[in-house]
GROMACS .gro file of C-alpha atoms in nm:
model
  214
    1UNK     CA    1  37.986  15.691  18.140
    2UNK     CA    2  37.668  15.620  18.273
    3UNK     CA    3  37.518  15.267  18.123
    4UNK     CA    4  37.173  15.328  17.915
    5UNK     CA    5  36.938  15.018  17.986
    6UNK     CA    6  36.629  15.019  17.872
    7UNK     CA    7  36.505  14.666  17.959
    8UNK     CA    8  36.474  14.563  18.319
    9UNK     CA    9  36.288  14.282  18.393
   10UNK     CA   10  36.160  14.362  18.748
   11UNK     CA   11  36.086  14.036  19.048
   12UNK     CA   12  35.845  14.072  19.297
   13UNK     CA   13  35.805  13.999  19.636
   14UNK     CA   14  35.524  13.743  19.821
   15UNK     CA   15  35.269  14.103  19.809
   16UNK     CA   16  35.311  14.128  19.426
   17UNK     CA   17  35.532  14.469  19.463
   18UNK     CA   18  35.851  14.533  19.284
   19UNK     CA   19  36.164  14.387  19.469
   20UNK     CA   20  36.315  14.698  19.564
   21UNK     CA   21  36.664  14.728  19.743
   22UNK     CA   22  36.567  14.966  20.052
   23UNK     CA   23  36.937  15.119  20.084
   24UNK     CA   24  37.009  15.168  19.755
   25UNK     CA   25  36.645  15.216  19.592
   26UNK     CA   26  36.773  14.953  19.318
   27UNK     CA   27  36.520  14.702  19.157
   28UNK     CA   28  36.608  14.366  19.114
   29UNK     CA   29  36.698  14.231  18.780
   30UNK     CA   30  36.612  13.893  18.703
   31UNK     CA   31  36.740  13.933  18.378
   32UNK     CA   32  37.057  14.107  18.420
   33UNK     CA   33  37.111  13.847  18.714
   34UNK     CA   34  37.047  13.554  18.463
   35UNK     CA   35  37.271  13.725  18.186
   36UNK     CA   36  37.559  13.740  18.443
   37UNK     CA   37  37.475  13.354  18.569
   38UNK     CA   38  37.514  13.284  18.192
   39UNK     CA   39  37.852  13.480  18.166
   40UNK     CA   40  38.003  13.289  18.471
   41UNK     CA   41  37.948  12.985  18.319
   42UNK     CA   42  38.078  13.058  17.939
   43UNK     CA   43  38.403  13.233  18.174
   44UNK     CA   44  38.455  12.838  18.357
   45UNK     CA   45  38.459  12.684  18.013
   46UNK     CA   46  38.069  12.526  18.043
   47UNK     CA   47  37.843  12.550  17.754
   48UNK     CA   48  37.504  12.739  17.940
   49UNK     CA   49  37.333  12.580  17.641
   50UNK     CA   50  37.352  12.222  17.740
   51UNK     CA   51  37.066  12.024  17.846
   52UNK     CA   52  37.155  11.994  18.201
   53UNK     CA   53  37.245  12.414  18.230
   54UNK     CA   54  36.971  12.600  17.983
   55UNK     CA   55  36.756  12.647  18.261
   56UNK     CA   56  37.008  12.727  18.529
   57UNK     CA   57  37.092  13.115  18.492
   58UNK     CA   58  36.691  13.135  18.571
   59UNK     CA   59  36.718  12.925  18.877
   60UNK     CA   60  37.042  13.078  19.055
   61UNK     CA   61  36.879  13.424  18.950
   62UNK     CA   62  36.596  13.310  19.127
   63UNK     CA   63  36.795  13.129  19.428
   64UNK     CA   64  36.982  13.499  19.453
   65UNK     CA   65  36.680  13.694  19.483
   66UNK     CA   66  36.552  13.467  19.777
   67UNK     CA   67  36.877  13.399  19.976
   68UNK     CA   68  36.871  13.790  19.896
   69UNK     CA   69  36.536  13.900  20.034
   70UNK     CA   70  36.673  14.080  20.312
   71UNK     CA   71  36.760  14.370  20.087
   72UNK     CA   72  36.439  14.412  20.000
   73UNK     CA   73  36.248  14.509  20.337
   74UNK     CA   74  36.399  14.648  20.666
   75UNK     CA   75  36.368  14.342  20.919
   76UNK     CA   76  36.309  14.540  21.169
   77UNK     CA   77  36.026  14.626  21.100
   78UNK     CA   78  35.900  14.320  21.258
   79UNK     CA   79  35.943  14.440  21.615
   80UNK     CA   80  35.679  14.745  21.571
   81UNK     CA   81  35.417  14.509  21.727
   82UNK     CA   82  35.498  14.485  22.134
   83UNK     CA   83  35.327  14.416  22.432
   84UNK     CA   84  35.331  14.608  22.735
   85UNK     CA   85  35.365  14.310  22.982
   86UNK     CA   86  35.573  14.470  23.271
   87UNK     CA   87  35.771  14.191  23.239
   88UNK     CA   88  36.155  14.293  23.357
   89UNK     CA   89  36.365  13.982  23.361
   90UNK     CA   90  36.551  13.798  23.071
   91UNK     CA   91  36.379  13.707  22.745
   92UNK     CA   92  36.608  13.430  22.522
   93UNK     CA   93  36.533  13.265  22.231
   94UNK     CA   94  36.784  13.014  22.170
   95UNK     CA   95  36.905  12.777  21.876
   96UNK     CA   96  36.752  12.969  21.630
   97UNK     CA   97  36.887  12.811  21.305
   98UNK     CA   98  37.014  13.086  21.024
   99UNK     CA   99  37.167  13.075  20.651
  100UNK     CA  100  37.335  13.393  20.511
  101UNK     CA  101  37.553  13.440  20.212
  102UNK     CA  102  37.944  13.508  20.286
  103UNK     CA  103  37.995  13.900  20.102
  104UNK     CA  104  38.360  13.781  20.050
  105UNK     CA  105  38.273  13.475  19.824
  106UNK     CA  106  37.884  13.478  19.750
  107UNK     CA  107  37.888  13.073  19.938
  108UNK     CA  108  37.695  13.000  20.253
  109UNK     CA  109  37.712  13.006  20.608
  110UNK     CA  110  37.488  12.876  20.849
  111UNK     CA  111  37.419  12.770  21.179
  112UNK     CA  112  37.221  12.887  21.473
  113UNK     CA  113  37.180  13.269  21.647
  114UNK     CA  114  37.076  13.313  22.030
  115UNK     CA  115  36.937  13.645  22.119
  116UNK     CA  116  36.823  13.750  22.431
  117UNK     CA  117  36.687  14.100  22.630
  118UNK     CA  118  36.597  14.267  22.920
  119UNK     CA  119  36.313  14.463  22.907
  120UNK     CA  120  36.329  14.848  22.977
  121UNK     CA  121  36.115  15.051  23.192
  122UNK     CA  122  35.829  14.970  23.025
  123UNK     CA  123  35.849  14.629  23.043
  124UNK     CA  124  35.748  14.617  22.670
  125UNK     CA  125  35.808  14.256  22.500
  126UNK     CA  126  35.772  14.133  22.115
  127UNK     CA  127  35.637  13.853  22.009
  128UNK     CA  128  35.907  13.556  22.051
  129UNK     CA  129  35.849  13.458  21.662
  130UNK     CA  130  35.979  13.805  21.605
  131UNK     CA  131  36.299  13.754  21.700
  132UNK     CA  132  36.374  13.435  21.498
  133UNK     CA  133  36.242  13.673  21.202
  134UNK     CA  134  36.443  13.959  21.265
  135UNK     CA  135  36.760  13.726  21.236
  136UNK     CA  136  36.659  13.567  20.935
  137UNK     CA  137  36.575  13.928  20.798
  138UNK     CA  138  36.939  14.064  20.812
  139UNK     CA  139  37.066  13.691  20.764
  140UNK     CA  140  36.916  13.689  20.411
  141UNK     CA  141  37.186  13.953  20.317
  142UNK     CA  142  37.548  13.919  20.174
  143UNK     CA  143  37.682  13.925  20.491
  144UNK     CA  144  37.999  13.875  20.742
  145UNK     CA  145  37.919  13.755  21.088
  146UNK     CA  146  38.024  14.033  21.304
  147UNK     CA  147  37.827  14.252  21.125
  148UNK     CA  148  37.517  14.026  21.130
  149UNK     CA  149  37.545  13.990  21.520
  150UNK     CA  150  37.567  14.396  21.566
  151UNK     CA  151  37.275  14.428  21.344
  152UNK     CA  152  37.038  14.193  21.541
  153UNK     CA  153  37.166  14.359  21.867
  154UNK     CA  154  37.093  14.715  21.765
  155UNK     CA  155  36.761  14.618  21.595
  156UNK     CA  156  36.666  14.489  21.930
  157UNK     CA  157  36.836  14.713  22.141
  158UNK     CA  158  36.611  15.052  21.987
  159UNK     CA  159  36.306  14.917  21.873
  160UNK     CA  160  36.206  14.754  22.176
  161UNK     CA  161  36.405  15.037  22.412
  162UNK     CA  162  36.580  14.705  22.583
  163UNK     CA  163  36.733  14.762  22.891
  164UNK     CA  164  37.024  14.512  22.777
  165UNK     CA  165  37.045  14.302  22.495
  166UNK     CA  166  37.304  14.018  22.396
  167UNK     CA  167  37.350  13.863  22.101
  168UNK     CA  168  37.545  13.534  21.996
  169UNK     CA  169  37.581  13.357  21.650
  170UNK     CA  170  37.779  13.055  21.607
  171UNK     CA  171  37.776  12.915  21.270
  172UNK     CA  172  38.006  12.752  20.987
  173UNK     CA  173  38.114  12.872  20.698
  174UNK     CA  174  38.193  12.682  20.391
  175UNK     CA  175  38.437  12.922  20.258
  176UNK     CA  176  38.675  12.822  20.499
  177UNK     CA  177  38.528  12.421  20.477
  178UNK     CA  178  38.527  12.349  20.091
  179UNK     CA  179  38.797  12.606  19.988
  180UNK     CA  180  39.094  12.775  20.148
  181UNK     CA  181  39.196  12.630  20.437
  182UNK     CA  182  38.929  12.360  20.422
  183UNK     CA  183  38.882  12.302  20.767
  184UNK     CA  184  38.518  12.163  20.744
  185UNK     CA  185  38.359  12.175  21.160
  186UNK     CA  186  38.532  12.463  21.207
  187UNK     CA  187  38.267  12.692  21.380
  188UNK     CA  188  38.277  13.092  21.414
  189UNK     CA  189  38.087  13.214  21.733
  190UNK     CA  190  38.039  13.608  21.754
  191UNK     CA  191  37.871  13.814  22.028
  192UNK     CA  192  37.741  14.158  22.051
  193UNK     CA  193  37.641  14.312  22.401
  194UNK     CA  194  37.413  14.613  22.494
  195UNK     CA  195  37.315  14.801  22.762
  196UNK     CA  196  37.300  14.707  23.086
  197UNK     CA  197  37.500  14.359  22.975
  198UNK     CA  198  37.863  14.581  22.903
  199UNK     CA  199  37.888  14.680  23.249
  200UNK     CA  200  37.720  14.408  23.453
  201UNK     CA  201  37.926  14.114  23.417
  202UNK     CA  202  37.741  13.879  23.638
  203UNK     CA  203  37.444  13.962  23.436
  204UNK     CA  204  37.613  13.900  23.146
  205UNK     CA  205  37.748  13.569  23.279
  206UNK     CA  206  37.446  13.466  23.362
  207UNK     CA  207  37.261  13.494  22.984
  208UNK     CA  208  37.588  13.288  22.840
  209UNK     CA  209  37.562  13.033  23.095
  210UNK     CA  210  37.190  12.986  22.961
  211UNK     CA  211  37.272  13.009  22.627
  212UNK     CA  212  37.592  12.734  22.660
  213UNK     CA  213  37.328  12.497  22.869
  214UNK     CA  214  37.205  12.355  22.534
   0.00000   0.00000   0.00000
């Protein structure tokens, strides 16, 4: 049966526009969000209306909609400015620090993204902010590593028409620190590879050696 709703409070983004989910069309709902922060708690045994928690279905709704912004706007949409600078040799941004949202537990996990390119015939580059943007767009997602380090990669890969592209993420997550296993310093490291960087290994060798040489 499909749910009737008739109230849906609606959060914007920085322009003042509706928060709108781009795959799915969906509007966020601060309110729903806050009614299900409220529900969590009551379901743990808390009372949501002491002092210390009346305001706190509010603030995680709000937290959620931040960490969250990635749904809301395609990141790659910040490589459509590029300059043609017939440049033809590796561009890497290193040590670029990210935070994303595990999809399997809703807790963080964080650390630092490397990406680098070669340009393609063109020589066409984007602006080396845009990159550290681009990662935080997709990292602002629930999210699983692997998939976060293919996104980047193909982002890169077609919007800029790179010749080769490599990605690497290494980052830790606290599922595995503060639950589970708890193995807190335990770090993930994931790598995605396009283009001319599957087949030529000695190009390929020579972007990780750059990106290792911290």
């Amino acid at each position: 049966m499909k749910e009737n709703r008739t109230t849906v409070t609606e959060t914007t983004d920085a322009t003042g526009d509706a928060a709108v989910n781009v795959s799915t069309g969906a509007v966020f709902d601060q309110q729903r969000a806050e009614a299900a922060v409220r529900e969590l708690l009551i379901a743990v045994g808390e009372d949501p209306d002491r002092e210390g928690l009346q305001e706190t279905p509010a603030r995680v709704a709000r937290a959620y909609r931040e960490s969250f912004d990635g749904l809301f706007r395609d990141p790659a949409d910040v490589l459509a400015k590029t300059f043609n600078e017939d440049h033809r040799e590796l561009v890497l941004v290193k040590d670029i620090p990210i935070y994303s949202t595990c999809e399997h537990h809703l807790v963080p996990f964080y650390g630092h993204a490397h990406i680098g390119y070669i340009p393609g015939d063109t020589g066409t580059v984007t602006g080396l902010s845009k990159l550290a943007r681009l990662a935080d767009g997709y990292a602002k997602r629930p999210q699983v590593q692997e998939r976060l380090t293919s996104q980047i990669a193909d982002a890169v890969a077609e919007h800029l028409e790179a010749q080769a592209v490599i990605v690497v993420i290494e980052a830790e997550h606290l599922c595995m620190a503060m639950r589970g296993i708890r193995k807190p310093g335990a770090s993930t490291v994931t790598s995605a590879v396009r283009g001319g960087f599957r087949n030529d290994a000695r190009s390929r060798a020579e972007a990780l050696s750059l990106i290792r040489d911290h």
